[in-house]
CSV table of C-alpha atoms and ligand atoms in Angstrom, one decimal:
chain,number,residue,atom,x,y,z
A,1,MET,CA,-4.7,-1.9,67.9
A,2,SER,CA,-6.9,-1.5,64.9
A,3,LYS,CA,-6.0,-2.7,61.4
A,4,ILE,CA,-6.7,-0.2,58.6
A,5,LEU,CA,-6.8,-0.9,54.9
A,6,LEU,CA,-6.2,1.9,52.4
A,7,ALA,CA,-7.6,1.2,48.9
A,8,ILE,CA,-6.9,4.2,46.6
A,9,GLN,CA,-7.1,4.8,42.9
A,10,GLY,CA,-6.8,8.3,41.4
A,11,PHE,CA,-5.1,9.9,44.4
A,12,GLU,CA,-1.4,9.4,45.2
A,13,PRO,CA,-1.6,6.2,47.4
A,14,GLU,CA,1.9,6.4,48.9
A,15,ALA,CA,1.4,9.8,50.4
A,16,TRP,CA,-1.7,8.6,52.2
A,17,LEU,CA,0.1,5.5,53.4
A,18,GLU,CA,3.0,7.5,54.8
A,19,ARG,CA,0.7,10.0,56.5
A,20,PHE,CA,-1.5,7.2,58.0
A,21,ARG,CA,1.5,5.4,59.3
A,22,THR,CA,3.2,8.5,60.7
A,23,LEU,CA,0.1,9.6,62.6
A,24,SER,CA,-0.8,6.0,63.7
A,25,GLY,CA,2.5,5.2,65.3
A,26,THR,CA,2.0,1.9,67.1
A,27,LYS,CA,-1.8,2.6,67.6
A,28,HIS,CA,-2.9,1.1,64.2
A,29,GLU,CA,-1.5,-1.2,61.6
A,30,VAL,CA,-2.0,0.3,58.2
A,31,LYS,CA,-1.8,-1.6,54.9
A,32,LEU,CA,-2.2,-0.4,51.3
A,33,SER,CA,-4.3,-2.5,48.9
A,34,PRO,CA,-3.5,-4.8,47.1
A,35,ASP,CA,-1.3,-5.8,50.1
A,36,VAL,CA,-4.2,-7.5,51.8
A,37,ASP,CA,-3.0,-10.6,53.4
A,38,GLY,CA,-5.2,-11.6,56.4
A,39,LYS,CA,-8.5,-10.3,55.1
A,40,ASN,CA,-10.2,-11.3,58.4
A,41,ASP,CA,-8.1,-8.8,60.4
A,42,PHE,CA,-9.1,-5.5,58.9
A,43,ASP,CA,-11.3,-3.3,61.1
A,44,TYR,CA,-11.6,-0.2,58.9
A,45,ALA,CA,-11.2,0.6,55.2
A,46,CYS,CA,-10.3,4.1,53.9
A,47,VAL,CA,-11.0,4.3,50.2
A,48,TRP,CA,-11.1,6.4,47.1
A,49,LYS,CA,-12.4,4.5,44.0
A,50,GLN,CA,-11.7,1.1,45.6
A,51,PRO,CA,-11.9,-1.9,43.3
A,52,HIS,CA,-15.4,-3.2,43.3
A,53,GLY,CA,-15.7,-6.4,45.4
A,54,LEU,CA,-12.8,-5.6,47.7
A,55,LEU,CA,-14.8,-4.4,50.6
A,56,ALA,CA,-17.2,-7.3,50.4
A,57,SER,CA,-14.1,-9.6,50.8
A,58,LEU,CA,-13.2,-8.2,54.2
A,59,PRO,CA,-15.5,-10.0,56.7
A,60,ASN,CA,-14.7,-8.2,59.9
A,61,LEU,CA,-14.8,-4.5,58.8
A,62,LYS,CA,-16.6,-2.2,61.2
A,63,ALA,CA,-16.8,0.9,59.1
A,64,ILE,CA,-15.8,2.5,55.7
A,65,PHE,CA,-14.3,6.0,55.2
A,66,SER,CA,-14.4,7.9,51.9
A,67,LEU,CA,-11.2,9.9,51.5
A,68,GLY,CA,-13.3,12.6,49.9
A,69,ALA,CA,-16.6,14.4,50.6
A,70,GLY,CA,-18.3,12.6,47.8
A,71,VAL,CA,-19.3,8.9,48.0
A,72,ASP,CA,-20.6,8.2,44.5
A,73,HIS,CA,-17.4,6.3,43.8
A,74,LEU,CA,-18.1,4.0,46.8
A,75,LEU,CA,-21.8,3.5,46.3
A,76,GLN,CA,-21.3,2.4,42.7
A,77,ASP,CA,-19.9,-0.9,44.1
A,78,LYS,CA,-23.0,-3.2,44.0
A,79,THR,CA,-21.3,-5.6,46.4
A,80,LEU,CA,-20.8,-2.9,49.1
A,81,PRO,CA,-21.3,-4.4,52.5
A,82,ASP,CA,-24.0,-3.0,54.8
A,83,LEU,CA,-21.7,-1.0,57.1
A,84,PRO,CA,-21.5,2.6,58.3
A,85,ILE,CA,-19.9,4.9,55.6
A,86,ALA,CA,-18.4,8.1,56.8
A,87,ARG,CA,-17.3,10.9,54.4
A,88,ILE,CA,-14.8,13.7,54.8
A,89,VAL,CA,-16.0,16.9,56.3
A,90,ASP,CA,-13.0,19.0,57.2
A,91,PRO,CA,-12.2,22.7,57.3
A,92,ASP,CA,-9.2,22.2,54.9
A,93,LEU,CA,-11.4,20.6,52.2
A,94,THR,CA,-14.2,23.2,52.7
A,95,ILE,CA,-12.0,26.3,52.6
A,96,ARG,CA,-10.4,25.0,49.3
A,97,MET,CA,-13.9,24.7,47.8
A,98,VAL,CA,-14.9,28.2,49.0
A,99,GLY,CA,-11.8,29.6,47.3
A,100,TYR,CA,-12.6,27.9,44.0
A,101,VAL,CA,-16.2,29.1,44.0
A,102,VAL,CA,-15.5,32.7,45.0
A,103,LEU,CA,-12.6,32.9,42.5
A,104,HIS,CA,-14.7,31.6,39.6
A,105,ALA,CA,-17.7,33.8,40.5
A,106,HIS,CA,-15.4,36.8,40.3
A,107,LEU,CA,-13.9,35.5,37.0
A,108,HIS,CA,-17.3,35.4,35.4
A,109,HIS,CA,-18.7,38.6,36.9
A,110,ARG,CA,-15.5,40.5,35.9
A,111,GLN,CA,-15.5,39.0,32.4
A,112,MET,CA,-11.9,37.9,32.8
A,113,LYS,CA,-11.9,35.9,29.5
A,114,ILE,CA,-12.5,39.2,27.7
A,115,TYR,CA,-9.7,41.0,29.6
A,116,GLU,CA,-7.3,38.1,28.9
A,117,ARG,CA,-7.9,38.5,25.2
A,118,GLN,CA,-7.7,42.3,25.5
A,119,SER,CA,-4.4,42.0,27.3
A,120,LEU,CA,-2.9,39.9,24.4
A,121,GLU,CA,-4.1,42.5,21.9
A,122,ARG,CA,-3.0,45.5,24.1
A,123,VAL,CA,-6.6,46.8,24.2
A,124,TRP,CA,-7.6,49.3,27.0
A,125,VAL,CA,-11.4,49.1,27.3
A,126,ASP,CA,-13.3,49.0,30.6
A,127,HIS,CA,-16.6,47.0,30.2
A,128,ASN,CA,-18.1,48.5,33.3
A,129,GLU,CA,-19.4,45.4,35.1
A,130,PRO,CA,-22.6,45.9,37.2
A,131,PRO,CA,-22.3,46.0,41.0
A,132,PRO,CA,-21.6,42.7,42.7
A,133,ARG,CA,-24.8,43.0,44.8
A,134,SER,CA,-26.9,43.0,41.6
A,135,ILE,CA,-25.3,39.6,40.6
A,136,ARG,CA,-27.3,36.7,42.0
A,137,VAL,CA,-25.2,33.6,42.5
A,138,GLY,CA,-27.4,30.5,42.9
A,139,ILE,CA,-25.9,27.4,44.6
A,140,MET,CA,-27.4,24.0,43.8
A,141,GLY,CA,-26.5,21.9,46.9
A,142,MET,CA,-26.5,23.7,50.2
A,143,GLY,CA,-24.7,21.2,52.3
A,144,VAL,CA,-21.3,21.7,53.9
A,145,MET,CA,-19.6,23.0,50.7
A,146,GLY,CA,-22.6,25.0,49.6
A,147,GLN,CA,-23.2,26.8,52.8
A,148,ALA,CA,-19.5,27.7,53.3
A,149,SER,CA,-19.3,28.9,49.7
A,150,ALA,CA,-22.4,31.0,50.3
A,151,LYS,CA,-20.7,32.8,53.2
A,152,GLY,CA,-17.6,33.5,51.0
A,153,LEU,CA,-19.8,34.9,48.2
A,154,LEU,CA,-21.8,37.1,50.5
A,155,ALA,CA,-18.5,38.4,51.9
A,156,SER,CA,-17.5,39.3,48.3
A,157,GLY,CA,-20.6,41.3,47.9
A,158,PHE,CA,-22.7,39.0,45.7
A,159,SER,CA,-26.3,38.2,46.3
A,160,VAL,CA,-26.7,34.5,47.0
A,161,LEU,CA,-29.5,32.0,46.4
A,162,GLY,CA,-29.5,28.4,47.5
A,163,TRP,CA,-31.3,25.2,46.4
A,164,SER,CA,-31.4,22.0,48.5
A,165,ARG,CA,-33.5,18.8,48.6
A,166,ALA,CA,-35.2,19.6,51.9
A,167,ALA,CA,-36.3,23.0,53.0
A,168,LYS,CA,-33.8,24.9,55.2
A,169,LYS,CA,-32.9,28.4,56.4
A,170,VAL,CA,-29.5,29.8,55.7
A,171,GLU,CA,-28.6,33.3,57.0
A,172,GLY,CA,-28.3,35.9,54.2
A,173,VAL,CA,-29.3,33.4,51.5
A,174,GLU,CA,-32.7,33.2,49.7
A,175,MET,CA,-33.4,29.5,49.9
A,176,PHE,CA,-35.4,27.2,47.5
A,177,ASP,CA,-36.0,23.5,47.7
A,178,GLY,CA,-37.0,20.4,45.8
A,179,GLU,CA,-38.5,20.1,42.3
A,180,ALA,CA,-41.1,22.7,43.2
A,181,GLY,CA,-38.5,25.3,44.0
A,182,LEU,CA,-36.1,24.7,41.1
A,183,LYS,CA,-37.8,26.9,38.5
A,184,ALA,CA,-38.0,30.0,40.7
A,185,PHE,CA,-34.4,29.5,41.9
A,186,LEU,CA,-33.2,29.3,38.3
A,187,ALA,CA,-35.2,32.3,37.1
A,188,LYS,CA,-33.4,34.5,39.6
A,189,THR,CA,-29.9,33.0,39.2
A,190,ASN,CA,-27.1,34.7,37.0
A,191,ILE,CA,-24.1,32.6,38.0
A,192,LEU,CA,-25.1,28.9,38.7
A,193,VAL,CA,-22.8,27.0,41.1
A,194,CYS,CA,-23.3,23.2,41.3
A,195,LEU,CA,-22.1,21.6,44.5
A,196,LEU,CA,-24.5,18.6,44.4
A,197,PRO,CA,-23.6,15.0,45.1
A,198,LEU,CA,-24.0,12.6,42.2
A,199,THR,CA,-27.2,10.6,42.8
A,200,ALA,CA,-30.0,9.1,40.7
A,201,ALA,CA,-31.8,12.4,41.2
A,202,THR,CA,-28.9,14.7,40.1
A,203,LYS,CA,-27.5,12.8,37.2
A,204,GLY,CA,-27.6,15.0,34.0
A,205,ILE,CA,-29.3,17.8,35.8
A,206,LEU,CA,-27.1,20.5,34.2
A,207,ASN,CA,-28.6,20.4,30.8
A,208,TYR,CA,-29.8,22.8,28.1
A,209,VAL,CA,-33.4,22.9,29.3
A,210,LEU,CA,-32.1,24.0,32.7
A,211,PHE,CA,-29.6,26.6,31.3
A,212,LYS,CA,-32.4,28.2,29.3
A,213,GLN,CA,-34.2,29.0,32.6
A,214,LEU,CA,-31.4,31.1,34.1
A,215,ALA,CA,-31.8,34.9,34.5
A,216,ARG,CA,-30.2,37.0,31.7
A,217,ASP,CA,-30.2,40.3,33.6
A,218,PRO,CA,-28.0,42.1,34.7
A,219,ILE,CA,-25.5,39.6,33.1
A,220,SER,CA,-25.8,36.6,30.9
A,221,PRO,CA,-25.6,33.4,32.8
A,222,ALA,CA,-22.5,31.4,33.7
A,223,LEU,CA,-22.1,27.9,35.0
A,224,ILE,CA,-19.6,26.7,37.7
A,225,ASN,CA,-19.6,23.0,38.3
A,226,ALA,CA,-17.5,21.5,41.1
A,227,GLY,CA,-19.9,18.8,42.0
A,228,ARG,CA,-19.6,15.8,39.7
A,229,GLY,CA,-19.2,15.4,36.0
A,230,GLY,CA,-22.1,13.0,35.8
A,231,GLU,CA,-24.4,15.9,36.7
A,232,GLN,CA,-23.5,17.8,33.5
A,233,VAL,CA,-24.4,17.1,29.8
A,234,GLU,CA,-21.3,18.3,28.1
A,235,SER,CA,-22.8,18.5,24.6
A,236,ASP,CA,-25.5,20.7,26.1
A,237,ILE,CA,-22.9,23.0,27.7
A,238,LEU,CA,-21.2,23.4,24.4
A,239,ARG,CA,-24.4,24.2,22.6
A,240,ALA,CA,-25.4,26.7,25.3
A,241,LEU,CA,-22.0,28.4,25.1
A,242,ASP,CA,-22.1,28.6,21.4
A,243,ASP,CA,-25.6,30.0,21.1
A,244,GLY,CA,-25.1,32.5,23.9
A,245,THR,CA,-27.5,30.7,26.4
A,246,LEU,CA,-24.4,30.6,28.7
A,247,ALA,CA,-21.8,33.3,28.6
A,248,GLY,CA,-19.2,31.2,30.3
A,249,ALA,CA,-18.4,28.0,32.3
A,250,SER,CA,-16.0,26.9,34.9
A,251,LEU,CA,-15.8,23.1,34.9
A,252,ASP,CA,-13.7,21.2,37.5
A,253,VAL,CA,-15.4,17.8,36.9
A,254,PHE,CA,-16.3,15.9,33.7
A,255,GLU,CA,-18.3,13.1,32.3
A,256,GLN,CA,-15.0,11.3,31.7
A,257,GLU,CA,-12.0,12.0,33.9
A,258,PRO,CA,-9.3,12.8,32.9
A,259,LEU,CA,-11.0,15.0,30.3
A,260,PRO,CA,-10.1,13.4,26.9
A,261,ALA,CA,-7.6,15.4,24.9
A,262,SER,CA,-10.2,15.5,22.1
A,263,SER,CA,-12.7,17.4,24.1
A,264,PRO,CA,-13.5,20.9,22.7
A,265,LEU,CA,-13.9,22.1,26.3
A,266,TRP,CA,-10.1,22.3,26.7
A,267,THR,CA,-9.7,25.1,24.2
A,268,HIS,CA,-13.2,26.7,24.3
A,269,PRO,CA,-12.7,30.5,24.6
A,270,LYS,CA,-15.5,30.8,27.2
A,271,VAL,CA,-14.4,27.9,29.5
A,272,TYR,CA,-12.1,27.5,32.4
A,273,VAL,CA,-11.1,23.8,32.8
A,274,THR,CA,-9.5,22.5,36.0
A,275,PRO,CA,-8.5,18.9,36.7
A,276,HIS,CA,-11.0,18.0,39.5
A,277,ASN,CA,-9.0,19.9,42.1
A,278,ALA,CA,-11.5,22.5,43.3
A,279,ALA,CA,-11.1,21.0,46.7
A,280,SER,CA,-8.4,18.3,46.6
A,281,SER,CA,-8.2,15.7,49.4
A,282,ASP,CA,-4.8,16.3,51.0
A,283,PRO,CA,-3.5,13.6,53.3
A,284,ARG,CA,-1.5,16.2,55.3
A,285,ALA,CA,-4.8,17.8,56.3
A,286,LEU,CA,-7.3,14.9,56.4
A,287,VAL,CA,-5.7,11.8,57.9
A,288,ALA,CA,-5.8,13.2,61.4
A,289,ASN,CA,-9.6,13.7,61.0
A,290,ILE,CA,-10.1,10.1,60.0
A,291,LEU,CA,-7.9,8.7,62.7
A,292,ALA,CA,-9.7,10.8,65.3
A,293,GLN,CA,-13.0,9.3,64.1
A,294,ILE,CA,-11.6,5.7,64.3
A,295,GLU,CA,-10.2,6.3,67.8
A,296,ASN,CA,-13.5,7.9,69.0
A,297,TYR,CA,-15.5,4.9,67.6
A,298,GLU,CA,-13.1,2.4,69.3
A,299,ARG,CA,-13.8,4.2,72.6
A,300,GLY,CA,-17.6,3.7,72.0
A,301,GLY,CA,-18.3,7.1,70.5
A,302,LYS,CA,-20.4,7.7,67.4
A,303,LEU,CA,-19.1,8.1,63.8
A,304,GLU,CA,-19.8,11.5,62.3
A,305,ASN,CA,-20.7,12.6,58.8
A,306,LEU,CA,-22.4,9.3,58.0
A,307,VAL,CA,-23.8,8.7,54.5
A,308,ASP,CA,-27.5,7.9,53.9
A,309,ARG,CA,-27.3,5.1,51.5
A,310,LYS,CA,-30.9,5.4,50.4
A,311,LEU,CA,-30.4,9.1,49.5
A,312,GLY,CA,-27.0,8.4,48.0
A,313,TYR,CA,-25.0,11.1,49.8
F,1,NDP,P1,-23.4,17.6,51.6
F,1,NDP,O1,-24.0,16.2,51.7
F,1,NDP,O2,-23.1,18.3,52.8
F,1,NDP,O3,-24.4,18.5,50.8
F,1,NDP,C1,-25.1,18.1,49.7
F,1,NDP,C2,-26.2,19.1,49.3
F,1,NDP,O4,-26.9,18.7,48.1
F,1,NDP,C3,-27.3,19.2,50.4
F,1,NDP,O5,-27.7,20.5,50.6
F,1,NDP,C4,-28.5,18.4,49.8
F,1,NDP,O6,-29.8,18.8,50.2
F,1,NDP,C5,-28.3,18.7,48.3
F,1,NDP,N1,-28.9,17.8,47.5
F,1,NDP,C6,-28.7,16.4,47.3
F,1,NDP,N2,-29.5,15.9,46.5
F,1,NDP,C7,-30.4,16.9,46.0
F,1,NDP,C8,-31.4,17.0,45.1
F,1,NDP,N3,-31.9,15.9,44.5
F,1,NDP,N4,-32.0,18.1,44.9
F,1,NDP,C9,-31.6,19.3,45.6
F,1,NDP,N5,-30.6,19.3,46.5
F,1,NDP,C10,-30.0,18.1,46.7
F,1,NDP,O7,-22.2,17.5,50.6
F,1,NDP,P2,-20.9,18.5,50.5
F,1,NDP,O8,-21.4,19.8,50.5
F,1,NDP,O9,-19.9,18.1,51.5
F,1,NDP,O10,-20.3,18.0,49.1
F,1,NDP,C11,-21.1,18.2,48.0
F,1,NDP,C12,-20.5,17.5,46.8
F,1,NDP,O11,-19.4,18.3,46.3
F,1,NDP,C13,-19.9,16.1,47.0
F,1,NDP,O12,-20.9,15.1,47.0
F,1,NDP,C14,-18.9,16.0,45.8
F,1,NDP,O13,-19.6,15.4,44.7
F,1,NDP,C15,-18.5,17.4,45.5
F,1,NDP,N6,-17.1,17.7,45.8
F,1,NDP,C16,-16.3,18.0,44.8
F,1,NDP,C17,-15.0,18.3,45.0
F,1,NDP,C18,-14.1,18.8,43.9
F,1,NDP,O14,-12.9,18.9,44.2
F,1,NDP,N7,-14.6,19.1,42.8
F,1,NDP,C19,-14.4,18.3,46.4
F,1,NDP,C20,-15.4,18.0,47.4
F,1,NDP,C21,-16.7,17.7,47.1
F,1,NDP,P3,-30.2,18.7,51.8
F,1,NDP,O15,-29.5,19.8,52.5
F,1,NDP,O16,-31.7,18.9,51.7
F,1,NDP,O17,-29.8,17.3,52.2
F,2,OXD,C1,-14.5,14.8,46.9
F,2,OXD,C2,-13.7,15.2,45.7
F,2,OXD,O1,-15.6,14.3,46.8
F,2,OXD,O2,-12.5,15.5,45.8
F,2,OXD,O3,-13.9,15.1,48.0
F,2,OXD,O4,-14.3,15.1,44.6
């Protein structure tokens, strides 16, 4: 029997505990932090925004699981023990992200903010949007989420570009990589989608200088960020929206979450705001995946979807 500790802030902890216990039966003992009597006993920790120092206080841990795809919340803990860290890669999480990206690409291409206003004013005007194939959607971050979103966008008829750290080939997608490839990637991109992990290299990358490099033909550029709020400079987004550098933005993540009530982004006429739920981690879908990993590891198998701590993702 393995002993599993859940340490969760920001998600609904009770729903995770119930799901872990239901699927574990008598195979695992599952505790929810701060109920951490017997710190020596825990084999695995499954965490989302755990209190810093907690994992370092569990001397016999074998591995750590992030309850989401991103691990920036975990790696910010300077006391993090040197253990394998696995992140979530699951079809449920991925398909949710694909839905968000495809939906928002359509919203910008089809100028839905304009039609929402027209509807309120009973105005019947067709703005005659250019063909989807002429719209180039550029995805920053061509990992699990990026590649799946690219497929969804291609199926919707858009042209798709991708940018990653290392060079790679992705069917149907014009790929760019590294610092050297960024300028050419931006120069062709109309709708910019950010699905990057937050690392030292990506912090603040979505800024005014970058927005200025986006293509303005056949439509003015739009930004869709479902990566991390730390990647965007919100004052630059507002400036770019207000001077026409960006025609619109869909923001799922923010410098500060929850987005403060005082933020002008909430009511900006060109902005869609969602509460960091582009792809929500749902215990009904994800716990089976984590338990299968633990059970495989206990049988001597390898952990999958491991994080490279040096790269930060
Ligand atoms: P992956 O690790 O599979 O993909 C990350 C991609 O980003 C890779 O293509 C990687 O390049 C690229 N990348 C990383 N650093 C750089 C860099 N400096 N320059 C260029 N490209 C870079 O992650 P996922 O696709 O699973 O998830 C991506 C992110 O999405 C998560 O880290 C999380 O922040 C966010 N997310 C947000 C959610 C939400 O609800 N808003 C839900 C789930 C995830 P390479 O291929 O060369 O390694
Ligand atoms: C994730 C997230 O990283 O929900 O999975 O942000």
